[in-house]
Amino acid sequence: MLYKGKEKPTVQITLTDGQQDAFIPSYTTLEEIKGYITVIPQVDTKIDQVYITFEGFVKTYVERVGTASATNGRTEGFRELFRLVQPIQVGALPEGKVEALKPLTFPFEFAVPAQLLPQYCTHPVEKSAVHGAHVQLPPTLGDPLTAGWGKSMMDDMAPEMSVVAYSVRARLASGRDEKSRKWIWIAEESRKVRVIPAVPEHPPLAVLDGKQDDYRLRKEKPIKKGTFQKKIGDLVMEAAQPPSLHLPPPRTENPCPITTMATVNLRFDPASPEDQPPRLKSLVTKLKIGTFFASKPVRDIPNRSSDFHYHSDRGLYVETLTLSSRCMASVGWVKYGPYHTLPQYPSALSNSNSANPTPSEHYKAGHQYYIAQIAAPVTLPQKSEGSTTNKIFVPTFHTCLLSRVYVLDLILTCHTPGASVTVPEMHLKLPIQISADPNPEARPKISEGEAQAIARRETAESFYPLDAAPPTPAYTEQAQGAGVAPPSPGYDEAPPTRESRRPSSDYPGPIGARDGNGRFESPPDLPPPDYMIQTSGRPNVSR
């Protein structure tokens, strides 16, 4: 029997973890989602199955635009991340029909998984690390209803072509189809939740300095006094990938500013000893937010935007935020003489704490040069009381169909000596990661049987006998023939044995006497013979 309109049962989802009244419930890795569903039949209804799940999916689409109408269209991609099912206890479902307006409740309890199953990503990839990135849980993205802060709608800067969504879903079945024997679903309800998984800070990227990616860690530029004036030197601008920006766990009250520090190292190689370095003007910090999406699984981590332009099955959406603009007039230069040398570092491996970039292409060895260093703070705009920003950030992530990356754009301008002409801007494009801190109180939940099994395994490992291989026959024969232990394999000389440390019978000994068996007795306040006293550390055997 099919129930339509007002005859359909009403299904309500209620959370009991303190977020029932939240604008959008938010969770992180290993946090529990607890609640119950309430079923209220409007008429006498037979309920054969209650299906409660916590599930997530990734959905994308790419518009194909061509010169002919036949080539226009849309390609879509969909991947289910996971589906956790709440077991229903035996006997929880009533036999026969449920009376009208008689409520039934079914509790549920889920935990946000730490990562996806390996079966989620089985497509071909360029390197094995891509599989590891694709099975990490992505954050909620692309849905304005789940990107809220308090009761405010927020913008996560994702295009409508990319969506990552999570929800608690409940469905009711009454009977099976006669042909397919599948359940006949008579009612359904879902409640969206926001998931921001814990993402640790990863090592810096292996940047190829713009050759095969969009990043640039070093820039050189010739400096002139004016438009048609002679060259006075070369300016080098260099920086390394800054530390990650750490997002606090969801529901954190009064969070601290999300900030990090980028260090910009400058070097000026003058064309002649009389030429002076330029006066610095300003440093502008911008953050580029890139969302890569595709309708087919990608084989590698996206790092070049040109690979996603003008393709029928992939696309790119970029937004840019200006974070700060600071005056650099007070930054001074430090002069180093022709014989003053400092350790140099390769451009791609520059130490952020080193203020000495590698020389410019036209630098002549033995000439003087100038060094300057700029500390550029990077702070994300945050929603707070009285704040007008509506931007919200998610951690850096990569899935089979969708990726979110961030690029820090540093723009430096300066003035040439004795001229009012502004030098063209110098750009650095640094990769920067946004990570997410875990909830320290969230722990993996295990059953009593699992805890006992872990304890038994740890106890067994503590008393497990050590493997000791017997000595070789040649080793044993040599030891028996010499009467002393031979040198141990892999060592130049074996430590002295007890017999070798014993003094000979004709040695009278400086202090003490022999006992009745003729053995030498050493006073208790002296070390054994053949040993030397050290003021610290272990005594060394004299050779």
XYZ file of C-alpha atoms in Angstrom:
543
model
C 0.000 0.000 0.000
C 1.291 3.429 -0.958
C 0.729 6.353 1.360
C 0.345 9.731 -0.309
C -0.223 13.269 0.845
C -1.552 13.559 4.370
C -1.514 9.782 4.830
C 2.289 9.629 4.811
C 3.900 9.191 8.245
C 5.718 12.185 9.715
C 9.419 11.706 10.487
C 11.350 14.086 12.750
C 15.106 14.014 13.539
C 16.138 15.310 16.960
C 19.732 15.747 18.152
C 20.577 15.141 21.800
C 24.253 16.217 21.734
C 23.590 19.868 22.578
C 23.204 21.104 18.992
C 19.466 20.710 18.498
C 18.928 24.486 18.417
C 22.083 25.253 16.396
C 21.648 27.011 13.067
C 23.736 24.230 11.538
C 25.160 21.389 13.693
C 28.949 21.204 13.264
C 31.261 18.286 13.985
C 34.877 17.279 13.533
C 36.749 13.990 13.371
C 35.695 11.313 15.908
C 32.956 13.479 17.416
C 29.667 11.690 18.077
C 26.345 12.588 16.492
C 23.595 11.459 18.884
C 19.840 11.748 18.662
C 16.656 9.940 17.789
C 13.968 9.937 15.136
C 10.277 10.193 15.877
C 7.759 8.476 13.583
C 4.117 9.619 13.775
C 1.735 7.719 11.451
C -1.198 9.743 10.212
C -3.243 6.592 9.601
C -2.815 3.017 10.732
C 0.436 2.059 9.046
C 2.485 -1.127 8.695
C 6.194 -0.327 9.194
C 8.514 -3.144 8.138
C 11.864 -1.331 8.057
C 13.447 1.775 9.615
C 16.670 2.795 7.880
C 18.771 5.444 9.698
C 22.072 6.471 8.098
C 24.821 9.048 8.335
C 26.116 9.635 4.827
C 28.144 12.015 2.717
C 28.737 12.610 -0.967
C 30.652 14.746 -3.483
C 28.805 16.131 -6.471
C 30.232 18.176 -9.345
C 29.319 19.237 -12.854
C 31.181 20.916 -15.701
C 29.519 23.007 -18.386
C 30.695 22.268 -21.912
C 30.700 25.373 -24.066
C 31.390 25.017 -27.786
C 30.891 26.922 -30.998
C 28.151 24.552 -32.111
C 25.025 23.905 -30.097
C 25.578 20.173 -30.400
C 28.764 20.439 -28.352
C 27.121 22.321 -25.490
C 25.982 20.433 -22.437
C 26.946 19.350 -18.982
C 28.968 16.464 -17.594
C 28.282 15.462 -13.993
C 30.247 13.574 -11.395
C 28.973 11.937 -8.206
C 30.808 9.936 -5.564
C 29.332 8.647 -2.317
C 31.897 9.098 0.443
C 30.426 6.694 2.978
C 27.140 5.450 4.457
C 27.011 4.475 8.117
C 23.895 2.495 9.099
C 22.377 2.527 12.575
C 21.426 -1.031 13.593
C 17.835 -1.423 14.756
C 17.414 -3.729 17.725
C 15.388 -6.878 17.312
C 11.888 -6.261 18.548
C 12.061 -2.496 18.173
C 9.663 -2.617 15.233
C 6.068 -3.315 16.235
C 4.204 -6.248 14.761
C 1.218 -5.397 12.641
C 0.070 -1.877 11.942
C 0.926 1.099 14.107
C -2.027 3.088 15.305
C -2.534 6.547 13.883
C -0.855 9.407 15.794
C 1.005 6.957 18.018
C 4.653 8.133 18.063
C 7.555 5.721 17.770
C 11.148 6.666 18.627
C 14.373 5.100 17.380
C 17.731 6.306 18.782
C 20.875 6.661 16.684
C 24.537 7.293 17.373
C 27.255 7.928 14.792
C 30.882 9.063 14.875
C 32.586 11.151 12.210
C 35.130 8.778 10.607
C 38.820 9.652 10.549
C 39.128 8.715 6.875
C 37.404 6.883 4.066
C 37.767 3.226 3.200
C 40.506 2.297 0.679
C 37.828 1.063 -1.731
C 36.659 4.647 -2.217
C 39.627 5.521 -4.461
C 40.459 2.737 -6.925
C 41.032 4.683 -10.145
C 44.513 4.973 -11.750
C 46.775 7.685 -10.302
C 50.174 9.126 -11.120
C 51.712 8.301 -7.715
C 50.667 6.407 -4.612
C 50.453 9.550 -2.456
C 47.375 10.593 -4.448
C 45.422 7.617 -3.065
C 46.346 8.652 0.450
C 45.053 12.178 -0.160
C 41.820 11.017 -1.812
C 40.742 8.807 1.104
C 40.883 11.693 3.584
C 37.518 13.061 4.652
C 36.711 16.360 2.840
C 34.968 19.242 4.641
C 31.452 20.429 3.924
C 31.578 22.733 0.908
C 29.363 24.511 -1.585
C 26.065 24.552 0.340
C 25.131 28.028 1.681
C 22.800 26.473 4.277
C 25.678 24.557 5.887
C 28.272 27.344 5.773
C 26.681 29.403 8.519
C 28.122 31.074 11.609
C 25.588 31.338 14.391
C 22.472 32.458 12.535
C 24.357 34.189 9.707
C 24.777 32.879 6.185
C 28.431 32.592 5.223
C 30.303 32.232 1.936
C 32.817 29.388 1.688
C 33.937 30.714 -1.724
C 32.980 27.552 -3.608
C 31.193 27.551 -6.975
C 27.792 25.978 -7.422
C 29.490 23.341 -9.592
C 31.015 21.656 -6.526
C 29.227 20.346 -3.422
C 30.349 18.245 -0.450
C 27.390 17.446 1.839
C 26.745 15.350 4.947
C 23.411 14.479 6.538
C 21.580 12.191 8.937
C 18.859 10.457 6.951
C 15.858 8.364 8.028
C 13.592 6.304 5.768
C 10.566 4.090 6.449
C 9.572 1.047 4.386
C 6.302 -0.779 4.218
C 6.378 -4.032 2.278
C 8.437 -5.078 -0.747
C 7.909 -4.772 -4.453
C 6.518 -8.004 -5.898
C 8.922 -8.097 -8.839
C 12.192 -6.625 -7.603
C 11.636 -7.540 -3.923
C 13.032 -4.156 -2.932
C 11.682 -2.159 -0.023
C 8.875 0.274 -0.739
C 9.817 3.528 0.966
C 6.838 5.457 2.292
C 8.496 8.356 4.142
C 11.857 10.038 4.323
C 13.536 12.859 6.258
C 17.102 14.188 6.458
C 18.993 16.767 8.479
C 22.134 18.406 7.156
C 25.212 18.657 9.337
C 28.471 20.486 8.814
C 31.676 18.450 9.002
C 35.104 20.063 9.339
C 37.526 17.128 9.708
C 40.792 17.416 11.597
C 43.592 17.974 9.073
C 47.226 17.939 10.280
C 49.874 20.248 8.908
C 51.709 18.629 6.006
C 55.360 19.123 4.963
C 56.068 21.956 2.506
C 55.341 21.252 -1.131
C 58.123 20.394 -3.544
C 57.830 23.571 -5.615
C 59.254 23.657 -9.138
C 59.279 27.484 -9.145
C 56.690 28.070 -11.851
C 57.998 25.566 -14.376
C 55.306 22.947 -13.795
C 53.089 24.648 -11.215
C 51.583 28.015 -10.310
C 53.998 28.830 -7.503
C 56.977 31.190 -7.463
C 59.324 31.325 -4.478
C 61.958 33.604 -6.035
C 61.932 36.613 -8.317
C 64.772 38.713 -9.807
C 64.336 42.121 -11.412
C 66.753 44.687 -12.828
C 66.447 48.123 -11.202
C 66.891 51.369 -13.162
C 66.967 54.995 -12.085
C 64.245 55.844 -14.554
C 62.504 54.658 -17.658
C 65.425 55.420 -19.980
C 68.173 55.455 -17.347
C 70.983 53.005 -16.755
C 70.690 49.918 -14.614
C 71.809 50.328 -11.001
C 71.562 46.703 -9.927
C 69.415 43.599 -9.509
C 66.795 43.090 -6.817
C 66.124 39.558 -5.573
C 62.924 38.689 -3.677
C 62.707 35.274 -2.079
C 60.512 33.451 0.449
C 59.662 29.936 1.597
C 56.295 28.331 2.210
C 54.981 29.718 5.523
C 53.618 27.515 8.320
C 50.042 26.371 8.097
C 47.012 28.387 9.158
C 45.263 26.370 11.898
C 41.472 26.424 12.102
C 40.069 25.801 15.590
C 37.648 22.904 16.177
C 33.968 23.636 15.457
C 31.974 25.323 18.209
C 35.106 26.866 19.732
C 34.105 29.872 21.815
C 36.108 33.090 21.383
C 38.685 31.577 19.024
C 42.084 33.181 18.707
C 43.027 34.933 15.441
C 44.016 32.485 12.724
C 47.436 33.758 11.759
C 50.883 32.745 10.566
C 54.044 34.532 9.439
C 55.736 34.675 6.040
C 59.348 35.868 5.892
C 60.436 37.718 2.741
C 64.174 37.949 2.130
C 65.523 40.672 -0.158
C 68.922 41.074 -1.757
C 70.239 43.900 -3.901
C 73.324 43.378 -6.033
C 74.525 46.852 -7.188
C 75.975 47.322 -10.635
C 78.763 49.502 -9.194
C 79.988 50.318 -5.655
C 78.379 53.773 -5.883
C 74.855 52.461 -6.534
C 72.488 52.342 -3.566
C 69.568 49.946 -2.989
C 66.043 51.161 -3.788
C 63.682 52.498 -1.138
C 60.918 50.025 -0.378
C 57.366 51.303 -0.709
C 54.716 48.716 0.251
C 53.975 45.026 0.598
C 50.476 43.815 -0.269
C 49.352 40.378 0.919
C 46.587 38.583 -0.949
C 45.086 35.121 -0.568
C 43.889 33.235 -3.627
C 41.304 30.527 -3.031
C 41.243 27.913 -5.784
C 38.576 25.212 -6.171
C 39.431 22.540 -8.741
C 36.505 20.359 -9.818
C 36.060 17.592 -12.374
C 33.373 15.229 -13.565
C 35.872 12.365 -13.841
C 38.419 11.259 -11.237
C 41.709 13.116 -11.522
C 45.003 11.233 -11.524
C 47.163 13.743 -9.655
C 47.101 16.569 -7.133
C 46.236 19.760 -9.077
C 49.016 22.347 -8.969
C 48.714 24.112 -12.327
C 45.610 26.073 -13.237
C 46.222 25.789 -16.980
C 45.477 22.061 -16.761
C 41.872 22.897 -15.817
C 41.175 25.588 -18.415
C 39.084 24.859 -21.518
C 38.414 21.205 -20.680
C 35.129 19.405 -21.124
C 35.438 17.410 -17.889
C 37.215 19.757 -15.468
C 37.158 23.359 -14.333
C 38.601 25.911 -11.903
C 37.052 28.663 -9.787
C 39.279 31.280 -8.101
C 38.521 34.055 -5.627
C 41.041 36.578 -4.284
C 40.970 38.299 -0.895
C 43.228 41.193 0.060
C 44.496 40.526 3.569
C 46.764 43.521 4.238
C 48.744 46.387 2.716
C 51.700 47.619 4.745
C 54.151 50.484 4.282
C 57.766 49.301 3.979
C 59.504 52.709 4.116
C 61.028 51.925 7.518
C 62.710 48.704 6.372
C 66.469 49.240 6.195
C 69.182 47.583 4.179
C 72.298 45.948 5.649
C 75.488 46.261 3.614
C 77.904 43.359 3.265
C 81.417 43.968 2.045
C 83.189 42.169 -0.800
C 84.928 39.786 1.608
C 81.929 39.131 3.828
C 80.378 35.803 2.889
C 77.413 33.981 4.384
C 76.184 30.423 3.729
C 73.941 30.246 0.704
C 70.817 28.147 0.264
C 69.200 26.863 -2.939
C 66.190 28.880 -3.965
C 63.641 26.085 -3.571
C 65.075 25.059 -0.201
C 65.571 28.456 1.331
C 65.450 28.656 5.090
C 62.763 31.112 6.153
C 65.034 32.253 8.988
C 67.926 33.037 6.664
C 68.100 36.603 5.411
C 70.660 35.818 2.733
C 69.118 34.755 -0.603
C 71.322 33.362 -3.318
C 72.990 35.999 -5.550
C 71.314 37.305 -8.660
C 72.181 36.062 -12.104
C 74.435 39.057 -12.845
C 76.220 39.214 -9.500
C 80.006 39.240 -9.684
C 81.850 37.374 -6.974
C 83.670 39.607 -4.511
C 81.398 42.631 -4.957
C 79.377 44.191 -2.160
C 75.651 43.559 -1.769
C 72.728 44.542 0.479
C 70.322 42.401 2.498
C 66.878 43.184 3.958
C 64.191 41.051 5.590
C 60.439 41.606 5.900
C 58.119 39.765 8.296
C 54.676 39.582 6.697
C 51.890 38.463 9.058
C 49.049 36.525 7.417
C 45.702 36.641 9.248
C 42.431 35.208 7.976
C 39.318 37.387 8.271
C 36.964 35.904 10.861
C 33.303 36.365 11.625
C 32.793 37.905 15.055
C 30.462 40.237 16.858
C 30.404 43.504 14.931
C 32.395 42.064 12.007
C 31.090 42.565 8.487
C 32.991 39.737 6.813
C 30.948 36.861 5.437
C 33.824 34.593 4.401
C 34.448 31.237 5.975
C 37.389 28.947 5.295
C 37.739 25.175 5.060
C 40.928 23.093 5.279
C 43.000 22.257 2.244
C 41.811 18.935 0.799
C 41.930 16.738 -2.298
C 39.367 14.170 -3.424
C 38.842 12.239 -6.633
C 36.556 14.965 -8.045
C 37.256 18.068 -5.990
C 40.210 19.964 -4.473
C 40.634 23.174 -2.485
C 44.031 24.913 -2.463
C 45.305 28.278 -1.251
C 48.044 30.519 -2.655
C 49.638 33.469 -0.841
C 50.367 36.336 -3.238
C 53.017 38.819 -2.013
C 53.336 42.037 -4.038
C 56.319 44.306 -3.345
C 56.754 47.816 -4.753
C 59.678 50.190 -4.272
C 61.178 53.485 -5.476
C 64.481 53.844 -7.296
C 67.093 56.211 -5.790
C 66.775 59.802 -6.910
C 63.681 59.242 -9.017
C 59.936 59.350 -8.564
C 59.309 56.446 -10.881
C 57.854 53.396 -9.124
C 59.461 50.107 -9.980
C 57.022 47.577 -11.438
C 55.631 45.172 -8.905
C 57.448 42.015 -7.899
C 55.213 39.014 -7.187
C 55.798 35.891 -5.129
C 53.217 33.116 -5.140
C 53.679 30.848 -2.143
C 51.718 27.678 -1.433
C 50.018 27.852 1.941
C 47.985 25.217 3.725
C 44.964 25.652 5.938
C 44.788 22.838 8.479
C 42.200 22.079 11.169
C 42.860 21.216 14.802
C 41.079 18.184 16.293
C 38.815 18.193 19.294
C 41.100 17.042 22.154
C 38.136 15.445 23.934
C 37.092 13.315 20.940
C 38.363 9.759 21.240
C 37.719 6.657 19.152
C 34.961 4.603 20.744
C 35.658 0.894 21.107
C 33.640 -1.887 22.648
C 34.554 -3.718 25.844
C 35.530 -6.792 23.844
C 37.871 -4.734 21.639
C 39.488 -3.143 24.691
C 40.107 -6.579 26.213
C 41.590 -7.868 22.957
C 43.983 -4.917 22.796
C 45.037 -5.473 26.407
C 45.686 -9.186 25.752
C 47.775 -8.404 22.690
C 49.889 -5.860 24.564
C 50.402 -8.300 27.448
C 51.417 -11.102 25.070
C 53.928 -8.835 23.330
C 55.509 -7.955 26.696
C 56.287 -11.611 27.479
C 57.111 -12.726 23.950
C 60.569 -14.430 23.925
C 63.332 -12.716 22.034
C 64.674 -14.418 18.918
C 68.355 -15.354 19.380
C 70.064 -17.274 16.596
C 72.652 -19.905 17.699
C 76.332 -19.186 16.908
C 77.795 -20.626 13.758
C 79.988 -23.777 13.988
C 83.094 -21.833 12.953
C 82.452 -19.294 15.645
C 82.022 -22.033 18.323
C 85.158 -23.938 17.215
C 87.273 -20.808 17.349
C 86.010 -19.995 20.843
C 86.743 -23.503 22.170
C 90.197 -23.572 20.665
C 91.304 -20.238 22.084
C 89.683 -20.717 25.452
C 88.208 -17.205 25.293
C 85.365 -15.639 23.468
C 86.363 -14.741 19.896
C 85.577 -11.344 18.373
C 81.904 -10.813 17.796
C 80.771 -10.730 14.171
C 80.723 -7.195 12.837
C 83.168 -5.799 15.429
C 86.916 -5.248 15.139
C 87.635 -6.440 18.674
C 85.608 -8.164 21.374
C 85.409 -6.716 24.888
C 87.827 -8.294 27.380
C 86.600 -11.357 29.204
C 86.613 -11.831 32.936
C 89.671 -14.096 32.749
C 91.636 -11.587 30.647
C 90.976 -8.851 33.166
C 92.360 -10.992 36.024
C 96.035 -10.125 36.911
C 98.779 -12.742 36.477
C 100.220 -14.688 39.397
C 103.569 -12.853 39.313
C 101.911 -9.479 39.615
C 102.277 -8.428 43.268
C 99.717 -5.654 43.123
C 100.314 -2.154 44.373
C 97.932 -2.512 47.299
C 96.268 -5.531 48.899
C 97.188 -9.179 49.142
C 96.250 -12.582 47.809
C 93.666 -14.721 49.490
C 94.064 -18.387 50.366
C 93.512 -19.438 46.742
C 96.195 -17.078 45.472
C 93.753 -14.623 43.932
C 94.440 -10.921 44.102
C 92.132 -8.878 46.311
C 91.536 -5.267 45.228
C 90.515 -2.732 47.835
C 86.836 -1.745 47.505
C 87.690 1.912 46.859
C 89.799 1.179 43.765
C 88.616 0.191 40.305
C 89.391 -3.289 38.932
C 92.749 -3.703 37.205
C 93.034 -2.709 33.522
C 90.366 0.000 33.962
C 90.825 3.766 34.024
C 88.820 6.205 36.129
C 86.775 8.831 34.246
C 85.164 11.897 35.695
C 81.962 11.356 33.685
C 80.392 8.695 31.521
C 81.127 4.994 31.540
C 84.661 3.669 32.179
C 86.610 2.755 29.041
C 88.575 -0.451 28.775
C 92.267 0.294 28.262
C 93.667 -1.229 25.152
